PDB file of C-alpha atoms in Angstrom:
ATOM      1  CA  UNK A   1       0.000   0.000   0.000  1.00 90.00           C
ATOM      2  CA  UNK A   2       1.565   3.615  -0.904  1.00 90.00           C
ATOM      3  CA  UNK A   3      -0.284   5.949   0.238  1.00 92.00           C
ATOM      4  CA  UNK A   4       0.454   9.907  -2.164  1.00 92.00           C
ATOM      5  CA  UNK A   5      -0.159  13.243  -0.493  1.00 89.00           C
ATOM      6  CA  UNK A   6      -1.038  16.285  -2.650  1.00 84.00           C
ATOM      7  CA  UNK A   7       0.664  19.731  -3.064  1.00 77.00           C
ATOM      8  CA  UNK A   8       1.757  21.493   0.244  1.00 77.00           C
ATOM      9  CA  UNK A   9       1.543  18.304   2.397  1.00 85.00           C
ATOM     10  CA  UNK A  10       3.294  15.400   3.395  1.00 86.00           C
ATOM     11  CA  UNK A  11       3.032  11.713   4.786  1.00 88.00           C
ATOM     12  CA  UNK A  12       1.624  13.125   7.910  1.00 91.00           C
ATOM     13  CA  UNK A  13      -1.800  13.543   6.066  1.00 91.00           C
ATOM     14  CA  UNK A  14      -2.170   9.885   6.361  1.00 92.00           C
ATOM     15  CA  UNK A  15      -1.867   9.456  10.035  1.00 90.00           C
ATOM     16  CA  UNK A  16      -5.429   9.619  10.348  1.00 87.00           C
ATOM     17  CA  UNK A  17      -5.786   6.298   9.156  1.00 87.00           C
ATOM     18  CA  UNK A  18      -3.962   4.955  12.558  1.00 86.00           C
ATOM     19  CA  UNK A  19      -2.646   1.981  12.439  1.00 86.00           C
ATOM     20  CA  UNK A  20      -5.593  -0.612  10.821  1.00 86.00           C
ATOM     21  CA  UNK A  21      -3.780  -1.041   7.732  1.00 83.00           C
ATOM     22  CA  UNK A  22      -0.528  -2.732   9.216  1.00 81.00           C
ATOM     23  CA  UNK A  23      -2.745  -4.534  11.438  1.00 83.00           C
ATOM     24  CA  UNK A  24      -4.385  -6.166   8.933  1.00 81.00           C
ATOM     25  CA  UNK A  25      -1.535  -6.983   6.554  1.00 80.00           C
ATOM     26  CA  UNK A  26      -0.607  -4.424   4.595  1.00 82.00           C
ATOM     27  CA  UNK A  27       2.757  -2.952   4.254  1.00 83.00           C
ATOM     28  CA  UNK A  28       2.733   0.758   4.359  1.00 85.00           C
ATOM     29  CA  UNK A  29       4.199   3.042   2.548  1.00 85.00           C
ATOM     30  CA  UNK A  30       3.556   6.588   3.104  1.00 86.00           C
ATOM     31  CA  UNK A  31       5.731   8.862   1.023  1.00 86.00           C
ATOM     32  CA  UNK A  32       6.953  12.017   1.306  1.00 83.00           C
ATOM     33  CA  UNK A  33       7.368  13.538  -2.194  1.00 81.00           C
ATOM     34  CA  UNK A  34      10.227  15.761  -2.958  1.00 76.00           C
ATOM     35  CA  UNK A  35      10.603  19.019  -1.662  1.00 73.00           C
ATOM     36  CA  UNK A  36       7.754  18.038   1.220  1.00 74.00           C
ATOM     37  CA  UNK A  37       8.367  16.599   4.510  1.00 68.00           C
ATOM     38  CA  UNK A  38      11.381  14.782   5.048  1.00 71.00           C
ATOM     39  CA  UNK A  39      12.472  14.100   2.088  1.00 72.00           C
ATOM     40  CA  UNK A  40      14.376  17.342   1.141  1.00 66.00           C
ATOM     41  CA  UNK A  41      15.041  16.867  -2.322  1.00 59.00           C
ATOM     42  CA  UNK A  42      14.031  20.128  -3.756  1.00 55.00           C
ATOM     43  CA  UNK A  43      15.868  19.638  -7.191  1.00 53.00           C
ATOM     44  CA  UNK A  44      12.534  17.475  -8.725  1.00 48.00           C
ATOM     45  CA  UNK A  45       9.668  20.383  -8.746  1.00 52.00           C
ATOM     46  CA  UNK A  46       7.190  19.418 -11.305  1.00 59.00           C
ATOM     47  CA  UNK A  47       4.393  17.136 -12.062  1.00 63.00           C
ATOM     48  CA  UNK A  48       6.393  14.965 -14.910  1.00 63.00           C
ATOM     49  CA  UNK A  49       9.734  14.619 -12.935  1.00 67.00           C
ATOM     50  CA  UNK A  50       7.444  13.707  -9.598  1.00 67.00           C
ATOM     51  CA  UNK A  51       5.674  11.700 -11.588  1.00 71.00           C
ATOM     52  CA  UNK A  52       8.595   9.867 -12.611  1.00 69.00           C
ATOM     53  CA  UNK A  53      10.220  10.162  -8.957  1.00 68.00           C
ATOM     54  CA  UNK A  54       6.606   8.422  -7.618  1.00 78.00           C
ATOM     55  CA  UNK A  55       7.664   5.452 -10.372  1.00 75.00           C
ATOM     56  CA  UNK A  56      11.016   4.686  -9.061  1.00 73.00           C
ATOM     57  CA  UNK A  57       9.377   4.653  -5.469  1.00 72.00           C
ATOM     58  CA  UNK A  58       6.214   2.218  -6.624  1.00 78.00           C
ATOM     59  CA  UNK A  59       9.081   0.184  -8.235  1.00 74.00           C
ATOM     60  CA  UNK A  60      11.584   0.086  -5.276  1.00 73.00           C
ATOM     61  CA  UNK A  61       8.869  -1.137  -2.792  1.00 69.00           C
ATOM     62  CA  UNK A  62       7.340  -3.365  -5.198  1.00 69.00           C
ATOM     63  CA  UNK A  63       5.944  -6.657  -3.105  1.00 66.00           C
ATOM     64  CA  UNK A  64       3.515  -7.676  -4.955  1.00 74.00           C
ATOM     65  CA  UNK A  65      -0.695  -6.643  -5.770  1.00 84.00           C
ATOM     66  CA  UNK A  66      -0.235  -2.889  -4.761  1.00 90.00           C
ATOM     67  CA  UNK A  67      -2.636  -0.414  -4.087  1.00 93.00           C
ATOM     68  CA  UNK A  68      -1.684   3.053  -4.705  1.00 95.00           C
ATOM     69  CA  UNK A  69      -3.780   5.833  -2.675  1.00 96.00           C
ATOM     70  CA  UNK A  70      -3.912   9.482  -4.054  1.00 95.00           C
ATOM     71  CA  UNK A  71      -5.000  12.643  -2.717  1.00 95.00           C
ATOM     72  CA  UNK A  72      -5.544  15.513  -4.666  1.00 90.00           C
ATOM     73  CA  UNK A  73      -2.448  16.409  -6.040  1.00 84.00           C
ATOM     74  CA  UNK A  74      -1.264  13.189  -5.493  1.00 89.00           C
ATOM     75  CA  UNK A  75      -3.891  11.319  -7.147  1.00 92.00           C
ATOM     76  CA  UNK A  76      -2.647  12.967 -10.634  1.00 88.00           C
ATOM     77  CA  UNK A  77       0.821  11.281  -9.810  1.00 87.00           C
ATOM     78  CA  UNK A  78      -1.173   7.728  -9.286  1.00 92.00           C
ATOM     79  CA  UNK A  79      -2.805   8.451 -12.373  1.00 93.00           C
ATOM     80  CA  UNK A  80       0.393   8.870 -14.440  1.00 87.00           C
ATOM     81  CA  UNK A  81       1.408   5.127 -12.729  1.00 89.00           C
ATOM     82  CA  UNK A  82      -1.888   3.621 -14.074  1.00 93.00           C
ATOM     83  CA  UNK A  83      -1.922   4.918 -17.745  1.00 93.00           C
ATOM     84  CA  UNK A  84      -0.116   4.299 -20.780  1.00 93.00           C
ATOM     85  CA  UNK A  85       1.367   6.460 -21.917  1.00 89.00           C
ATOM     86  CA  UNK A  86       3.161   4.620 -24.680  1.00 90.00           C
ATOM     87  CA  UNK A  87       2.290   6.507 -28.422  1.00 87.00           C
ATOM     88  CA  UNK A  88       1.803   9.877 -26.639  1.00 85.00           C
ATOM     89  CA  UNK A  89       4.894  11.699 -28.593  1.00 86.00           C
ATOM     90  CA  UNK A  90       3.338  10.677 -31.932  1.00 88.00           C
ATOM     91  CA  UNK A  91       0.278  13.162 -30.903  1.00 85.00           C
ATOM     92  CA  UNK A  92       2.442  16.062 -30.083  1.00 84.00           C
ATOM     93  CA  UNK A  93       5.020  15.313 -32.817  1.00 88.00           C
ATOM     94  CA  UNK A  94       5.576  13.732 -36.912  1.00 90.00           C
ATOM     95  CA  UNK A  95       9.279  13.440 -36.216  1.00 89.00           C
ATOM     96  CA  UNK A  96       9.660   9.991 -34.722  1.00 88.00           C
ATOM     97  CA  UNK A  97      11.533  10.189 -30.998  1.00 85.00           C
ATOM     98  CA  UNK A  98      14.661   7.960 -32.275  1.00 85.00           C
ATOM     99  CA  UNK A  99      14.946  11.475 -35.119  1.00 86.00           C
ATOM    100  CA  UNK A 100      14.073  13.980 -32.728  1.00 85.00           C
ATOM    101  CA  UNK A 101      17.041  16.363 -31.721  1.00 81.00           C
ATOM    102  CA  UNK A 102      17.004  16.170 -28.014  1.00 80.00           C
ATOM    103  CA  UNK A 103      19.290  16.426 -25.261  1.00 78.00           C
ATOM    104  CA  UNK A 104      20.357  12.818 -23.360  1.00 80.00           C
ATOM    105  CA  UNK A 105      18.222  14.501 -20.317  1.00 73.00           C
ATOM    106  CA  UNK A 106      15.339  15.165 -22.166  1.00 74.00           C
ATOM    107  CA  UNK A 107      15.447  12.316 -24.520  1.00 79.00           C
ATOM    108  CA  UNK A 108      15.387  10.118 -20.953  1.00 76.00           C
ATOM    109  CA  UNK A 109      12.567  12.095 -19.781  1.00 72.00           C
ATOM    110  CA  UNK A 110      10.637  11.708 -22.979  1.00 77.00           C
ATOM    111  CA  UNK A 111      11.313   7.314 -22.901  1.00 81.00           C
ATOM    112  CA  UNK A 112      10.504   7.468 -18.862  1.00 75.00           C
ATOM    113  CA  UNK A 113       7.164   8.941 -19.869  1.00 75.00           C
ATOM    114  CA  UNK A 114       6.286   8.163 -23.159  1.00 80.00           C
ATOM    115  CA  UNK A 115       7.653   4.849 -23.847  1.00 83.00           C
ATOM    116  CA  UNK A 116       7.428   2.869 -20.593  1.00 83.00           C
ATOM    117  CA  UNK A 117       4.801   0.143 -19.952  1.00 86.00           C
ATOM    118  CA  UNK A 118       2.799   1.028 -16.630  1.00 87.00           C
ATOM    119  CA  UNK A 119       3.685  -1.395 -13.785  1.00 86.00           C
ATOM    120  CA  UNK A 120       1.891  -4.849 -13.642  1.00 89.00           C
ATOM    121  CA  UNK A 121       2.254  -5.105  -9.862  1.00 89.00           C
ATOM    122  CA  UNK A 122      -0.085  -2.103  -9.773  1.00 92.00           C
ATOM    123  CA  UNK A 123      -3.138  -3.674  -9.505  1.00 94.00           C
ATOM    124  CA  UNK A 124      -5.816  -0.884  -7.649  1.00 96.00           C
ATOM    125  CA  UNK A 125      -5.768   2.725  -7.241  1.00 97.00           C
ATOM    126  CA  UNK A 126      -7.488   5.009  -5.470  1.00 98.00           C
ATOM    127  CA  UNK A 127      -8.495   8.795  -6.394  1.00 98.00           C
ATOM    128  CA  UNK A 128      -9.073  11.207  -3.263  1.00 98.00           C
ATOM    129  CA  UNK A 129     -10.346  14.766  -4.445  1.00 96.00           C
ATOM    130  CA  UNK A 130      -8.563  14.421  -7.473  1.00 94.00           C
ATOM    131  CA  UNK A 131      -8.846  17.375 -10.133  1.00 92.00           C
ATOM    132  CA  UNK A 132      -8.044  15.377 -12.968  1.00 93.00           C
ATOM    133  CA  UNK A 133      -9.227  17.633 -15.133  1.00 91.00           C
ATOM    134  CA  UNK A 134      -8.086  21.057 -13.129  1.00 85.00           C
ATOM    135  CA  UNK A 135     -10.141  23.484 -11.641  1.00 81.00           C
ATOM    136  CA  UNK A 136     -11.405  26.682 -12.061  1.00 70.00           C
ATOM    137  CA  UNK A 137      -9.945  27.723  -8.825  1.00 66.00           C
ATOM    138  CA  UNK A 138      -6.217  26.849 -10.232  1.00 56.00           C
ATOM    139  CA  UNK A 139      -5.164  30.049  -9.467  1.00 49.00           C
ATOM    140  CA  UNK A 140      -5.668  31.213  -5.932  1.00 50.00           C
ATOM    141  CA  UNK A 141      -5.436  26.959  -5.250  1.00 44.00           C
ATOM    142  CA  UNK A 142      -2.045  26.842  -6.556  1.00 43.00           C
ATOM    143  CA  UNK A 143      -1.110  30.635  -6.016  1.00 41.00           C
ATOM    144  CA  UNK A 144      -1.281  29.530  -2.364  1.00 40.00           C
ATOM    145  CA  UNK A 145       1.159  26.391  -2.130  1.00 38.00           C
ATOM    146  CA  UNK A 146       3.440  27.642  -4.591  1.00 37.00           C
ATOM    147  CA  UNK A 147       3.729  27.337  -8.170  1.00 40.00           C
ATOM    148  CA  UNK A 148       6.639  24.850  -8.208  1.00 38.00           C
ATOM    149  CA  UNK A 149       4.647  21.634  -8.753  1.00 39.00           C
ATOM    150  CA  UNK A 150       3.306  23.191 -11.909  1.00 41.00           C
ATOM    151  CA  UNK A 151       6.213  23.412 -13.416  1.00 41.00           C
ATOM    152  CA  UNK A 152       8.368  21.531 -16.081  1.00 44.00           C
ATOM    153  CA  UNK A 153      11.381  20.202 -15.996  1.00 45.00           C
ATOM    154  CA  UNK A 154      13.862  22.358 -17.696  1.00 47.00           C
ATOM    155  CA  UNK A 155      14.985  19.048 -19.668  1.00 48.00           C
ATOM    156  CA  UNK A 156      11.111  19.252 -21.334  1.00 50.00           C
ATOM    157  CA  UNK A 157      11.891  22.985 -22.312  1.00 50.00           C
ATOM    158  CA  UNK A 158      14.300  21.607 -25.482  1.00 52.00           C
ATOM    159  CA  UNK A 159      10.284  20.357 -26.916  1.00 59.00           C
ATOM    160  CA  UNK A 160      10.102  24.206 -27.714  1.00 55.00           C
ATOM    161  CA  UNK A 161      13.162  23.934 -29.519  1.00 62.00           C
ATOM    162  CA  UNK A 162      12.659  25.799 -32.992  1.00 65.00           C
ATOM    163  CA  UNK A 163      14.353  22.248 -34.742  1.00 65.00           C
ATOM    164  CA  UNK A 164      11.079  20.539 -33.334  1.00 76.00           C
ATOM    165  CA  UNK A 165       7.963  23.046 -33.254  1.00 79.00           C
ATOM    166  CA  UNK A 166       8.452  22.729 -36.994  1.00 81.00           C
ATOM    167  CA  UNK A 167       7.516  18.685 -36.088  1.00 86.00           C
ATOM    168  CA  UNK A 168       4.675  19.656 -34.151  1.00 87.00           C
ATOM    169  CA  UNK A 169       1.300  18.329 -34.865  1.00 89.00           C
ATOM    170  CA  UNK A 170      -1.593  20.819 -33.819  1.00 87.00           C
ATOM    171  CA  UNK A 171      -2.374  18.830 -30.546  1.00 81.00           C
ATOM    172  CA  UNK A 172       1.391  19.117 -29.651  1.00 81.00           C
ATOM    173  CA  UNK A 173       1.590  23.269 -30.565  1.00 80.00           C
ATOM    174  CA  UNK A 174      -1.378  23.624 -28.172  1.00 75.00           C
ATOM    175  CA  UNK A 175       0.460  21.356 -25.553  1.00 70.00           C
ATOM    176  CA  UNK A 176       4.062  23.287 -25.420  1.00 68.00           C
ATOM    177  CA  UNK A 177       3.029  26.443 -27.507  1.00 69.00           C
ATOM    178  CA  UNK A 178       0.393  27.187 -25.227  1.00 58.00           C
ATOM    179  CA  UNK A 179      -0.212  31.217 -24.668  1.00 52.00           C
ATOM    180  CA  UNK A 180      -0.153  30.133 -20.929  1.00 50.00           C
ATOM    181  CA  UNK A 181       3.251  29.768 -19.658  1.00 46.00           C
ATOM    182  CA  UNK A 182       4.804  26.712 -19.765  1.00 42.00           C
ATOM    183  CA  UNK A 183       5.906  26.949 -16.057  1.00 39.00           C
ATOM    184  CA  UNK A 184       2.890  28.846 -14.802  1.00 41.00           C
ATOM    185  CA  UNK A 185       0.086  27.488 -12.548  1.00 44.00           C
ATOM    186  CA  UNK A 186      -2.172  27.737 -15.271  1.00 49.00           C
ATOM    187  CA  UNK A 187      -1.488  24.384 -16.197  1.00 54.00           C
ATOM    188  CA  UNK A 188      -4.067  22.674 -13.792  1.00 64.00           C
ATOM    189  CA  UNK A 189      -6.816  24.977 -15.144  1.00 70.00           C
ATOM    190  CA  UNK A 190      -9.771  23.425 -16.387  1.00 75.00           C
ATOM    191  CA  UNK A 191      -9.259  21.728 -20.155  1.00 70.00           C
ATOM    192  CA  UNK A 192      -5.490  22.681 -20.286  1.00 69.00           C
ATOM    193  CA  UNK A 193      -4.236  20.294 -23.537  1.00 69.00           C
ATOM    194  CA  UNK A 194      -1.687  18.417 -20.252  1.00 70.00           C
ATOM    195  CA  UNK A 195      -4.584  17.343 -18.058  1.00 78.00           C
ATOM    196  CA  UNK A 196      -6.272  15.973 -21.522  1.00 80.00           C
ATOM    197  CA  UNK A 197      -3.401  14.143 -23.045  1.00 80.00           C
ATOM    198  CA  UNK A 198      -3.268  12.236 -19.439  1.00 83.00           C
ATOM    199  CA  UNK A 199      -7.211  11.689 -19.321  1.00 87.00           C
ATOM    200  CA  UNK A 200      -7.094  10.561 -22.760  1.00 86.00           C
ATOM    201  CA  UNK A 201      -4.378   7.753 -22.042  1.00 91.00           C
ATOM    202  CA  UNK A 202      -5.847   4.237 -21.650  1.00 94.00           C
ATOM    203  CA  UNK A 203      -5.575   3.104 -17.724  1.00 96.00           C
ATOM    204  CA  UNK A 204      -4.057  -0.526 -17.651  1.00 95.00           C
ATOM    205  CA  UNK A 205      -6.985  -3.520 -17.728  1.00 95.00           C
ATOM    206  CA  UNK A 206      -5.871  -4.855 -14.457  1.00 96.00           C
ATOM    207  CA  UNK A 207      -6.149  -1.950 -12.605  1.00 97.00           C
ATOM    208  CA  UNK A 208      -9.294  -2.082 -10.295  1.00 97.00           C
ATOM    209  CA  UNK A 209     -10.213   2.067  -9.885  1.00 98.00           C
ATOM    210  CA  UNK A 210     -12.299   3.831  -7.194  1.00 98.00           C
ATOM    211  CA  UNK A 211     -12.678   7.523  -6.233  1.00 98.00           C
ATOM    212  CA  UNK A 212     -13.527   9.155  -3.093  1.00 98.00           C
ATOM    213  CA  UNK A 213     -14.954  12.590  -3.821  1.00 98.00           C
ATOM    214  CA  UNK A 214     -16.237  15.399  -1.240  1.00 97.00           C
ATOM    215  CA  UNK A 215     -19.320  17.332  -1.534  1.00 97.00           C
ATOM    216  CA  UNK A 216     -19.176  20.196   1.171  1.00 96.00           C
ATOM    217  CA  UNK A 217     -22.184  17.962   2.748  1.00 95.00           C
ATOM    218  CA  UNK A 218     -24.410  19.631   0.211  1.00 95.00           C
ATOM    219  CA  UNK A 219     -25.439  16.806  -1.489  1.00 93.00           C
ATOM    220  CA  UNK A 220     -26.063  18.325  -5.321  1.00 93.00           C
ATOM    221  CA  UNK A 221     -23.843  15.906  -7.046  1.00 94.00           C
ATOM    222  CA  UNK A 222     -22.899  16.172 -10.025  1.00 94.00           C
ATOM    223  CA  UNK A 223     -23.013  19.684  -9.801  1.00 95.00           C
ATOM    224  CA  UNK A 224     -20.717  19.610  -6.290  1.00 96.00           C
ATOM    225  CA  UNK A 225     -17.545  20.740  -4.951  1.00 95.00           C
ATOM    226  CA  UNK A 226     -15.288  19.690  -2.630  1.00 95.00           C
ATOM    227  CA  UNK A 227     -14.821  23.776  -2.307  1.00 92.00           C
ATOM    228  CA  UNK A 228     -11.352  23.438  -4.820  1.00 90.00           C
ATOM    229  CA  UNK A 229     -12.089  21.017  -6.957  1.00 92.00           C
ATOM    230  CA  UNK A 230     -15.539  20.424  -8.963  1.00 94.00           C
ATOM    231  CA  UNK A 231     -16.968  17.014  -8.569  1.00 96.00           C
ATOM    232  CA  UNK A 232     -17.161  17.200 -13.574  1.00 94.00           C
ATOM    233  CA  UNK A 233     -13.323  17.140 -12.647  1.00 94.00           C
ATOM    234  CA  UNK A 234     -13.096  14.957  -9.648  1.00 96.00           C
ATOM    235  CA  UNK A 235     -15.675  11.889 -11.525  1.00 97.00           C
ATOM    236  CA  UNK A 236     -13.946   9.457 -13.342  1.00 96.00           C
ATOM    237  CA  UNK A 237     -15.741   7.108 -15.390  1.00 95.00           C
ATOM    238  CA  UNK A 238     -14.639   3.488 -15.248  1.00 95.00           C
ATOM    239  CA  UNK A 239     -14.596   3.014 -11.656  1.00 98.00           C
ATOM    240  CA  UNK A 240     -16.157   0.315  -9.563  1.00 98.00           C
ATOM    241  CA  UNK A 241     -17.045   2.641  -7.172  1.00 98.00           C
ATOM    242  CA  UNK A 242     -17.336   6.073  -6.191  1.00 98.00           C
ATOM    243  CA  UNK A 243     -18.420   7.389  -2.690  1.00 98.00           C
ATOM    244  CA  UNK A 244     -19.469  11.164  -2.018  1.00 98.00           C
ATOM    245  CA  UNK A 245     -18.267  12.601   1.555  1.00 97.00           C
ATOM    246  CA  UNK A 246     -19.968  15.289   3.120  1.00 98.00           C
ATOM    247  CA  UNK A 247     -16.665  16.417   3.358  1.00 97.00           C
ATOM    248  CA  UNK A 248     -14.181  19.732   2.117  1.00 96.00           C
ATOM    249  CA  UNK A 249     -11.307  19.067   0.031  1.00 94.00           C
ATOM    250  CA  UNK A 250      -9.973  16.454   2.713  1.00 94.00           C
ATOM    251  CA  UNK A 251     -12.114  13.753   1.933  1.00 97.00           C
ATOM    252  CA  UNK A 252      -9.435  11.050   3.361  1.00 95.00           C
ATOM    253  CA  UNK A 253      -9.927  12.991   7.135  1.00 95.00           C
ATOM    254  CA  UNK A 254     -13.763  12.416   7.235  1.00 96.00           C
ATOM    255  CA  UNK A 255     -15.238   9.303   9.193  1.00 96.00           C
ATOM    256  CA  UNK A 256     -17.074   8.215   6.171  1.00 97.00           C
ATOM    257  CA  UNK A 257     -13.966   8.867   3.544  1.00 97.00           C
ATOM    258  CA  UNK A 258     -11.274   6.872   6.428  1.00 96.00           C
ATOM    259  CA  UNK A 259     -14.359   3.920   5.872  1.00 96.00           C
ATOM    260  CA  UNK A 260     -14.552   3.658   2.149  1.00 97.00           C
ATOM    261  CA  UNK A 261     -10.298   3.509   2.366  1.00 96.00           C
ATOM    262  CA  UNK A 262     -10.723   0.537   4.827  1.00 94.00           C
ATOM    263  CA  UNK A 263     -13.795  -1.088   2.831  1.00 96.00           C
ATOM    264  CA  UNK A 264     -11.525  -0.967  -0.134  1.00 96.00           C
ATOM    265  CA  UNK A 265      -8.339  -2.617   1.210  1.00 93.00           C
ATOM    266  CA  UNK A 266     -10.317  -5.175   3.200  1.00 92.00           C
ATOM    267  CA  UNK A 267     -11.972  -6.275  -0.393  1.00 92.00           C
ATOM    268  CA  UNK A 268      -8.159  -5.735  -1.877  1.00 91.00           C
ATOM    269  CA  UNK A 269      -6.869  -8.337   0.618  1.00 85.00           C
ATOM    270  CA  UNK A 270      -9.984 -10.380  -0.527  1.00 81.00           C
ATOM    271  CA  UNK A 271      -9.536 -10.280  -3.641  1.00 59.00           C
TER     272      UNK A 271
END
């Protein structure tokens, strides 16, 4: 079991949880994603190079069926673990990756994220308040944790180069050529051509998917928020299950969202 905190947390989110899932057999493994917590590694500061940082971790503590746990933030980086994301250059770009004029960093980055099967030892995932398709509050959300997560790796900046916009399909100019900057926050706003490309990747058959999604205790789903992120972001289609909190944006903290995580790792240990 890893269990992924958002933006502006750390493993600490988790405690609430206690400890019923080592009790009943599940090895825990709350992380602590760069630049957060403990693990002081301030060097990897954006989505794709966490994403890829969250990999190496799922990989490292690899014992078998895993369940992967996301909150917010942090259920974007499960999301990148579950899709495949193999075929994605050939949307941005004509010029086949093994032509492309790219630096041994960023042609790295590229195979990491492009041309890597997702793990078969991944076998459920769970999405807590997840804005996988942004949110309209991108700005004052991600104005007030810092902009850093937002941002991509200066490796990715050689896409822009003028040898490959040239290469560019139209999908890929509005990807890297976007108006927005390409370091900027605005990158988790609502239908930004990143979020899409990820949506649009197919998640791995033998992944089993659930989402836990808050409501404010208003109870107007589907047109609810958790108060940051909209539940026409938040829904996923292709789950098994999905359970509304009465909750804020910490779904995971409320009796009832703490429940549906034990209710799904009792059936994962059943199953």
């Amino acid at each position: 079991l890893m269990l992924v905190h958002g933006a502006g947390c750390d493993h600490r989110i988790w405690k609430s949880l206690g400890a019923w899932p080592a009790e009943h057999d599940h090895r825990v493994v709350a992380v602590d994603l760069p630049g957060h917590g403990e693990s002081g590694d301030i060097n990897r500061q954006s989505i794709s190079e966490h994403a890829i940082w969250l990999a190496s971790h799922v990989m490292e503590n690899n014992s078998g069926a895993t369940v992967l746990i996301g909150h917010s933030m942090g259920g974007l980086l499960v999301s990148a673990q579950v899709r495949d994301f193999r075929g994605a250059w050939n949307k941005m770009f004509v010029c086949p990756l093994g032509e492309a004029s790219l630096s041994p960093e960023a042609r790295q980055a590229v195979l990491t994220l492009f041309e890597t099967a997702p793990p078969r030892y991944v076998t459920r995932a769970v999405f807590v308040a997840t804005p996988h398709r942004g949110s309209t509050l991108a700005n004052n959300w991600m104005g007030r944790i810092g902009s850093a997560l937002s941002r991509v790796p200066e490796s990715f900046m050689s896409l822009q180069a003028p040898e490959l916009v040239g290469s560019m399909t139209d999908f890929g100019r509005s990807v890297l050529l976007t108006a927005d900057p390409l370091d900027g926050i605005y990158r988790l706003r609502e239908g930004n051509p990143v979020l899409k490309l990820t949506e649009s990747r197919p998640i791995s058959p033998w992944v089993t998917l659930h989402s836990i999604i808050g409501d404010e205790g208003r109870g107007d789903t589907p047109e609810s928020t958790d108060g940051i992120v909209p539940y026409r972001s938040s829904h996923l289609e292709g789950v098994v299950s999905e359970k509304i909190v009465p909750s804020g944006h910490s779904a995971h903290l409320h009796p009832e969202g703490k429940a549906e995580i034990r209710r799904i790792l009792l059936l994962h240990l059943g199953g």
